[in-house]
Coordinates of C-alpha atoms and ligand atoms in Angstrom, one line a residue:
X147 CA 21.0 82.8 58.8
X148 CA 18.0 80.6 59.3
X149 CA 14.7 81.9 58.0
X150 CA 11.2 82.1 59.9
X151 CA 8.0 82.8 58.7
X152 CA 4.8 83.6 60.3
X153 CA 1.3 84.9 59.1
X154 CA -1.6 86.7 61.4
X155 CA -4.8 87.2 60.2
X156 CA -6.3 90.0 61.5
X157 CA -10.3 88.9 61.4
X158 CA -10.8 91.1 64.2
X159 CA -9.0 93.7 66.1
X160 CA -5.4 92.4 67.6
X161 CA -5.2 91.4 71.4
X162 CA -2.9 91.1 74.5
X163 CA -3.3 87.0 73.4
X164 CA -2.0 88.0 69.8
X165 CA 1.0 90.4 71.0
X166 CA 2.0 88.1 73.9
X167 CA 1.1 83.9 72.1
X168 CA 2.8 85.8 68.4
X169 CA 4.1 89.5 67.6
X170 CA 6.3 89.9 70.7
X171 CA 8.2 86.6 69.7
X172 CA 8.7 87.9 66.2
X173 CA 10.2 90.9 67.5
X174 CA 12.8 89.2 69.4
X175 CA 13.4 86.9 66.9
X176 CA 14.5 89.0 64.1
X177 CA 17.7 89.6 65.4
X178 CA 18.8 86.4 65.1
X179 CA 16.5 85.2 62.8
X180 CA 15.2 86.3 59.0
X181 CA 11.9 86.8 59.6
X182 CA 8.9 86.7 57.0
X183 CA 5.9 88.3 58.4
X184 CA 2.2 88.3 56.6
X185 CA -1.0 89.6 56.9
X186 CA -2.6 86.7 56.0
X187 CA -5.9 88.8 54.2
X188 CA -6.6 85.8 51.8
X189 CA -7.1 84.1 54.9
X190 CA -9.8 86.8 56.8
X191 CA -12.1 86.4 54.2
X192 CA -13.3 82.6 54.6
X193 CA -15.1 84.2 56.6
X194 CA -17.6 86.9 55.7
X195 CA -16.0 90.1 56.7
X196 CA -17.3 93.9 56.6
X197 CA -15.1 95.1 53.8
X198 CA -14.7 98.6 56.5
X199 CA -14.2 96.8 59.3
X200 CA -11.9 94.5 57.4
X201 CA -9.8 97.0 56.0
X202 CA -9.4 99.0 58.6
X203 CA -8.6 95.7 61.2
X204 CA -5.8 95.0 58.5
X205 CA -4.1 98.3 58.6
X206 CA -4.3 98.6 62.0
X207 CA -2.5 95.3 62.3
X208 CA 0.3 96.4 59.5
X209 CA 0.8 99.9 62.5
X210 CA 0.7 97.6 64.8
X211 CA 3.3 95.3 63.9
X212 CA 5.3 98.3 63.1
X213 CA 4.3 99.9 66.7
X214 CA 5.7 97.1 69.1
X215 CA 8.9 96.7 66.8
X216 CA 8.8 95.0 63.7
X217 CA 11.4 96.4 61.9
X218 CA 10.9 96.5 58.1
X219 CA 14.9 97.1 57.5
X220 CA 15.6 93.0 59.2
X221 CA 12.2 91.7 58.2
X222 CA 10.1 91.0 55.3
X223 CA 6.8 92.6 56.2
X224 CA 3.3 92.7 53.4
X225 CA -0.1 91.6 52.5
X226 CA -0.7 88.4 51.6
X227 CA -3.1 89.6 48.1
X228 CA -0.1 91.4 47.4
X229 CA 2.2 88.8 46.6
X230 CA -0.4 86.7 43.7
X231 CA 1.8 84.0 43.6
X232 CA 0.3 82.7 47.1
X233 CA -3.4 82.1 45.5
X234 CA -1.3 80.3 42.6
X235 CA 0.9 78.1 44.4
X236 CA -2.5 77.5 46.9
X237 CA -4.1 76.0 44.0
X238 CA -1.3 74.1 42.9
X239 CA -1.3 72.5 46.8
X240 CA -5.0 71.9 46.9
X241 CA -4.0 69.5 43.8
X242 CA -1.6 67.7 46.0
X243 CA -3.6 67.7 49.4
X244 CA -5.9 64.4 49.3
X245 CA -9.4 65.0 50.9
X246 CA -9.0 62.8 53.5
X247 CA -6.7 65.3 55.0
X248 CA -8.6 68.5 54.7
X249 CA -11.3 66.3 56.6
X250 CA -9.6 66.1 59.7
X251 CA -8.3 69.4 60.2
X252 CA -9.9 69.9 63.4
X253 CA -10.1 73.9 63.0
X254 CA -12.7 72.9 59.6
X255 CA -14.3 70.6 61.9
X256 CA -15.2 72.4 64.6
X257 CA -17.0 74.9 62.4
X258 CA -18.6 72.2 60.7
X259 CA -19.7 70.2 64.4
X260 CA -21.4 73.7 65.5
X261 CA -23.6 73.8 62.8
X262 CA -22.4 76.6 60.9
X263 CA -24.5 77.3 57.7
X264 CA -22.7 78.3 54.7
X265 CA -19.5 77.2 55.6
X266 CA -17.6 78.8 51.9
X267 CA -14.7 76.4 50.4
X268 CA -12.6 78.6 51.0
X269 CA -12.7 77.8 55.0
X270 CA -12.6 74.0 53.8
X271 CA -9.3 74.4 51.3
X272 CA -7.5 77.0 54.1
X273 CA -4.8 74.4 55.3
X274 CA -3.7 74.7 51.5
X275 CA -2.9 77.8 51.2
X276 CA -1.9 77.9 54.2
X277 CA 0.8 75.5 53.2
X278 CA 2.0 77.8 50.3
X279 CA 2.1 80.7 52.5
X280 CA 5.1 78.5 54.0
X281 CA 6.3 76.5 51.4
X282 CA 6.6 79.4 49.1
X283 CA 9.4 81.0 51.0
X284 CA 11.6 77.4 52.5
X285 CA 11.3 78.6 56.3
X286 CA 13.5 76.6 58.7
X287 CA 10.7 77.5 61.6
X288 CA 7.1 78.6 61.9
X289 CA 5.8 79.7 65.0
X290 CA 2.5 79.6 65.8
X291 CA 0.2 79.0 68.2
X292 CA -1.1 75.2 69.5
X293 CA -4.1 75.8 67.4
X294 CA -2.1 76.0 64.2
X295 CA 0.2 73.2 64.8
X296 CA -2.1 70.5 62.8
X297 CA -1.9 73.1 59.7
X298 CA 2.0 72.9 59.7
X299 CA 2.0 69.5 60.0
X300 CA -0.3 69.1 57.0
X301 CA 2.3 71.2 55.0
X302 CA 5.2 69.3 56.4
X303 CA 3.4 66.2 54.5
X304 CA 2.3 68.2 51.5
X305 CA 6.2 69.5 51.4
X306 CA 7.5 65.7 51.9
X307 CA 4.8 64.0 49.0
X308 CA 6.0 66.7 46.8
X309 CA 9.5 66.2 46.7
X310 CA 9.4 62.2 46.7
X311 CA 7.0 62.5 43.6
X312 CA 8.6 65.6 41.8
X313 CA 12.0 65.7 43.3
X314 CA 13.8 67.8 45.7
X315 CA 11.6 71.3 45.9
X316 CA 11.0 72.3 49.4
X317 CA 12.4 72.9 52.6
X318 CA 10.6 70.9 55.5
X319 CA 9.4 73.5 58.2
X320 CA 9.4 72.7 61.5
X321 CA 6.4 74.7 63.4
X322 CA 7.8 76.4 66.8
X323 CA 5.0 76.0 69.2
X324 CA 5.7 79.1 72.3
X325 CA 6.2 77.4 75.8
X326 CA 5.2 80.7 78.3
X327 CA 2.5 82.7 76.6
X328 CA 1.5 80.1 74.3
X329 CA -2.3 80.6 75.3
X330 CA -3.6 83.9 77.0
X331 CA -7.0 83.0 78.6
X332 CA -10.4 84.7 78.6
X333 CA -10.4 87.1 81.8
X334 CA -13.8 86.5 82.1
X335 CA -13.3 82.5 81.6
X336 CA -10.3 81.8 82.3
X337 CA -10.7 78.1 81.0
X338 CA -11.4 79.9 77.6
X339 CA -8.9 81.1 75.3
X340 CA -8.7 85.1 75.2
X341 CA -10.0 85.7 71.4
X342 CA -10.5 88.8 69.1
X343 CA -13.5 86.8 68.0
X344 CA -15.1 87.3 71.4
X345 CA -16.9 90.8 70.2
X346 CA -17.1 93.3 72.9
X347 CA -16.5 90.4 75.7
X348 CA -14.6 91.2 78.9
X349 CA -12.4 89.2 78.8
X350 CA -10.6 90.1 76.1
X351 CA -7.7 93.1 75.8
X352 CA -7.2 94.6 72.6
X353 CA -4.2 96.9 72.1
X354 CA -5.7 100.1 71.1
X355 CA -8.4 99.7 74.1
X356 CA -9.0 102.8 75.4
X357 CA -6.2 102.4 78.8
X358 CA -8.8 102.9 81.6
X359 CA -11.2 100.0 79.8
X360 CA -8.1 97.4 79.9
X361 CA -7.4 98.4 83.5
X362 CA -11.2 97.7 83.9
X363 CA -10.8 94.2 82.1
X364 CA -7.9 93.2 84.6
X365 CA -9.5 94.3 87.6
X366 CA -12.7 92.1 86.9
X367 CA -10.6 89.6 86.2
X368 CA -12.6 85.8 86.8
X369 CA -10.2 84.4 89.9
X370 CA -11.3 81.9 92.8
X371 CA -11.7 81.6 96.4
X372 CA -9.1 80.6 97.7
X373 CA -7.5 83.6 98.4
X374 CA -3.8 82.9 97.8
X375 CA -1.3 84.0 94.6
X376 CA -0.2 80.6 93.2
X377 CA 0.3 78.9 90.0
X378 CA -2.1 76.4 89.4
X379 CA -4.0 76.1 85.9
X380 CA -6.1 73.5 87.3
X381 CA -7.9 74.9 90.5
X382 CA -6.8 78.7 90.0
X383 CA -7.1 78.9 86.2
X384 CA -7.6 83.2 86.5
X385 CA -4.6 83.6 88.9
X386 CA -2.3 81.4 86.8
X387 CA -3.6 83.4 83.6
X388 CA -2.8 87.0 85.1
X389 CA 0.6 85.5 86.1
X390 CA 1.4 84.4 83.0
X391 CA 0.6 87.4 81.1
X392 CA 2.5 89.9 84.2
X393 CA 5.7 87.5 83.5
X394 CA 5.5 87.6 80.1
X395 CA 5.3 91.2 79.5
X396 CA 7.9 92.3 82.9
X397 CA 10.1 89.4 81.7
X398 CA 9.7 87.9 86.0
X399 CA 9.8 85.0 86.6
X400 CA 6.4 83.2 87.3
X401 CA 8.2 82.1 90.2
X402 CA 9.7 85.0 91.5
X403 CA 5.8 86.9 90.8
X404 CA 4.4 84.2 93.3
X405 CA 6.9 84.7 96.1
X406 CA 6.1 88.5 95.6
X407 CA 2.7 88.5 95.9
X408 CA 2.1 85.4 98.3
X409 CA 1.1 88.1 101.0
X410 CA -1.3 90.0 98.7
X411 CA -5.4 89.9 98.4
X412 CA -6.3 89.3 94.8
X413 CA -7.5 93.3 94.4
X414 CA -3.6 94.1 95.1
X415 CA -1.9 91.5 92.7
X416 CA -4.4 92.6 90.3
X417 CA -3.6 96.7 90.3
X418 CA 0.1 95.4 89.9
X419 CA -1.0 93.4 86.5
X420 CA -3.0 95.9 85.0
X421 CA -0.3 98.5 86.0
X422 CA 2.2 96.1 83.7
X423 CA -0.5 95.8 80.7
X424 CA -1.6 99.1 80.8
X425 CA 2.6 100.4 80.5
X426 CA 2.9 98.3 77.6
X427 CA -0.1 99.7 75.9
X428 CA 0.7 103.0 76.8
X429 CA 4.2 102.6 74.7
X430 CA 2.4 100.6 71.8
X431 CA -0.5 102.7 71.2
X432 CA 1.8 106.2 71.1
X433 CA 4.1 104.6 68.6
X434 CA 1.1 103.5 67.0
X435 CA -0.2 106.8 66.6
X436 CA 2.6 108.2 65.2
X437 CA 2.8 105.4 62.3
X438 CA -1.0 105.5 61.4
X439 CA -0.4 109.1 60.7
X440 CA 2.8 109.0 58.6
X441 CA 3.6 107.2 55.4
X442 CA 5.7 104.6 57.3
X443 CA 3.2 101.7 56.4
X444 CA 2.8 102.5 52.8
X445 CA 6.2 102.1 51.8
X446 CA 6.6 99.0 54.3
X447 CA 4.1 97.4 52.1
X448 CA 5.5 98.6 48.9
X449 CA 9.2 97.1 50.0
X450 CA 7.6 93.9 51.6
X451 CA 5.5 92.8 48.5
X452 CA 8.6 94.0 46.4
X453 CA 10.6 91.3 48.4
X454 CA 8.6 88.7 48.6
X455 CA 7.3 89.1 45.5
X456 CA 11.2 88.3 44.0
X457 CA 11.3 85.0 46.2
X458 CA 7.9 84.1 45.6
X459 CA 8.2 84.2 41.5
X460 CA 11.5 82.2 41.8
X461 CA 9.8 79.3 43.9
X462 CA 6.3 79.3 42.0
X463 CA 8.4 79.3 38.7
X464 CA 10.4 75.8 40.1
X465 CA 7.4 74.2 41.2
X466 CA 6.0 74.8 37.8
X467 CA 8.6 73.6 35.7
X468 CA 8.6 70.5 38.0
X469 CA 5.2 69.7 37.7
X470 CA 4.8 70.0 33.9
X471 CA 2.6 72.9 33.5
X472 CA 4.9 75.7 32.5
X473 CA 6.1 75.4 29.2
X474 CA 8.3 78.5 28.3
X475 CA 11.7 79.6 29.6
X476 CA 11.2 82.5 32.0
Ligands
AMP591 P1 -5.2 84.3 65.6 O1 -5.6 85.5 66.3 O2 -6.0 83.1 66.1 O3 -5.2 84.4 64.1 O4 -3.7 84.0 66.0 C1 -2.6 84.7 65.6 C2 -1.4 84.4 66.4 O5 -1.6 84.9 67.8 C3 -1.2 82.9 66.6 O6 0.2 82.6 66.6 C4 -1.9 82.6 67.9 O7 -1.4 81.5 68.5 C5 -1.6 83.8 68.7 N1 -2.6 84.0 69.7 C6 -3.9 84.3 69.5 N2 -4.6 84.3 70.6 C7 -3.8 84.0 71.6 C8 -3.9 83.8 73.0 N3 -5.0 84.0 73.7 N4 -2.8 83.4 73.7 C9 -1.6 83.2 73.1 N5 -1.4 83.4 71.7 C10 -2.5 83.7 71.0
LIG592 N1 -3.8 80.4 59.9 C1 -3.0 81.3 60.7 C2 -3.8 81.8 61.9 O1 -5.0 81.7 61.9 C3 -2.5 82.5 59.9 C4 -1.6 82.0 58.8 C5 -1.9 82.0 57.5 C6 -0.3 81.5 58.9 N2 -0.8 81.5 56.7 C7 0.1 81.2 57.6 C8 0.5 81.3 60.0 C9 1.4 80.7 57.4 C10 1.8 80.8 59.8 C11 2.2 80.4 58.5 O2 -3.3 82.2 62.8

């Protein structure tokens, strides 16, 4: 069976953009896949982040993985701290990462253009770890989104410059980019990505919103003038948007959506879309309620770390004995 990882890092509460671009997929794929799923918490706090916020965003996001249908028994589900050989092997990358790479990461960039003071190194050396996250466990895939693409790509050279220098001791990963879904929009600007980092906007849907607030969200929706259902990302960037999220989460056709609701004023299309999302919801946030309760996401931590702690010893022993520093037979 062909492996998968992916990580999410929960810096904020998780969104429709999050379930629909990410943790949907990863439930479909573990039945054909063997998935490796992370809360990437190493990877939350480049930022500053309130540790009672942060904690409670992250095991929110371990319920919620659980609540839409991660299933611990066919994937490998902890927290990045948990498994310590990730900060080790994330050293061990940064060593074989030249700075002229981490210099064009365009996510680093971007902070850096807007004039962000005190950027931490940690934000700076992120690709690298990053690149252990991965590298640690030989995936044959990593989805993510378009955003993430340029830090896979940076491992797949990291991965290839380590084995031509120290010999064969990584898989090359090959990132799996989503083609419907890949990016949810703002509601409120629709040429805008929909982001947990956009703090009480609009135009963003979390999944434990209180249900009549996301119905809210969807009927404010930005749209146009022009008065007709279509799909066009250029002139009717908020139509296309609430099509794309309606298809993905009633599995229609974007197609068979338009010929549906070509008759339809915009208020009417949009009760039918916030119907769908708030369905959805409904079933995620009682299953969620159940699990935050129980002691379901205790001992899914205790089993994932326990897991990928095995792997992750065997690989970070290899890479050490390859690159001179460990000494003793372990
Ligand atoms: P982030 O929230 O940026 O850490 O992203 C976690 C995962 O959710 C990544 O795979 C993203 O591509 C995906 N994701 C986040 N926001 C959206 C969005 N608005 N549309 C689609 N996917 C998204
Ligand atoms: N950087 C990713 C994000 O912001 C999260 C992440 C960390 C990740 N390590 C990973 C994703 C390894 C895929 C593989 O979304």
């Amino acid at each position: 069976m062909k492996r998968m990882l992916s990580g999410i890092k929960p810096s904020g509460q998780l969104t429709l953009g999050n379930y629909i671009g990410a943790l949907k997929n990863f439930v479909k794929y573990q039945d054909d896949y063997e998935m490796v799923v992370f809360i990437a918490n190493l990877h939350c706090i480049t930022v500053y982040q309130d540790p009672q916020e942060l904690k409670k965003n992250l095991k929110d996001a371990v319920a919620l993985y659980l609540a839409v249908g991660l299933d611990p028994e066919k994937s490998i589900i902890f927290l990045q701290s948990e498994v310590l050989q990730h900060a080790q092997l994330g050293f061990i990358m940064a060593c074989n990462t030249y700075l002229g790479e981490l210099n064009r990461m365009t996510q680093f960039k971007d902070k850096q253009a807007k004039n962000e003071t005190n950027l931490s190194a940690g934000i700076y050396t992120y690709p690298t770890l990053m690149t252990a996250d991965i590298l640690m466990y030989d995936p044959d895939f990593v989805p993510v989104g378009e955003d993430q693409k340029q830090h896979v790509e940076l491992c797949r050279d990291t991965a290839q410059r380590f084995n031509n220098k120290y010999g064969e001791t990584f898989k090359i990963p090959e990132p799996l980019i989503p083609t419907v879904g890949a990016r949810i929009m703002s509601l409120s600007n629709p040429t805008k990505k929909m982001s947990k980092s956009d703090h009480g906007d609009k135009g963003c849907i979390y999944l434990l919103d209180d249900l009549n607030v996301a119905r809210k969200k969807v009927m404010s929706a930005v749209t146009d003038d022009l008065g007709k259902v279509n799909f066009d990302t250029v002139n009717q960037p908020g139509i296309s948007n609430l099509l794309q999220i309606h298809s993905s989460l009633s599995h229609t056709p974007i197609k068979e959506l338009v010929e549906t609701f070509k008759d339809s004023g915009y208020g009417e299309f949009k009760k039918a879309v916030a119907q769908v999302v708030v369905d959805e919801l409904t079933i995620i946030q009682e299953r969620y309620k159940q699990i935050i309760t129980s002691n379901i996401i205790e001992e899914t931590l205790d089993n994932g770390a326990k897991k990928a702690s095995y792997l992750a010893s065997k690989k970070l022993n290899k890479v050490q004995r390859k690159i001179g520093i460990e000494i003793r037979k372990r």
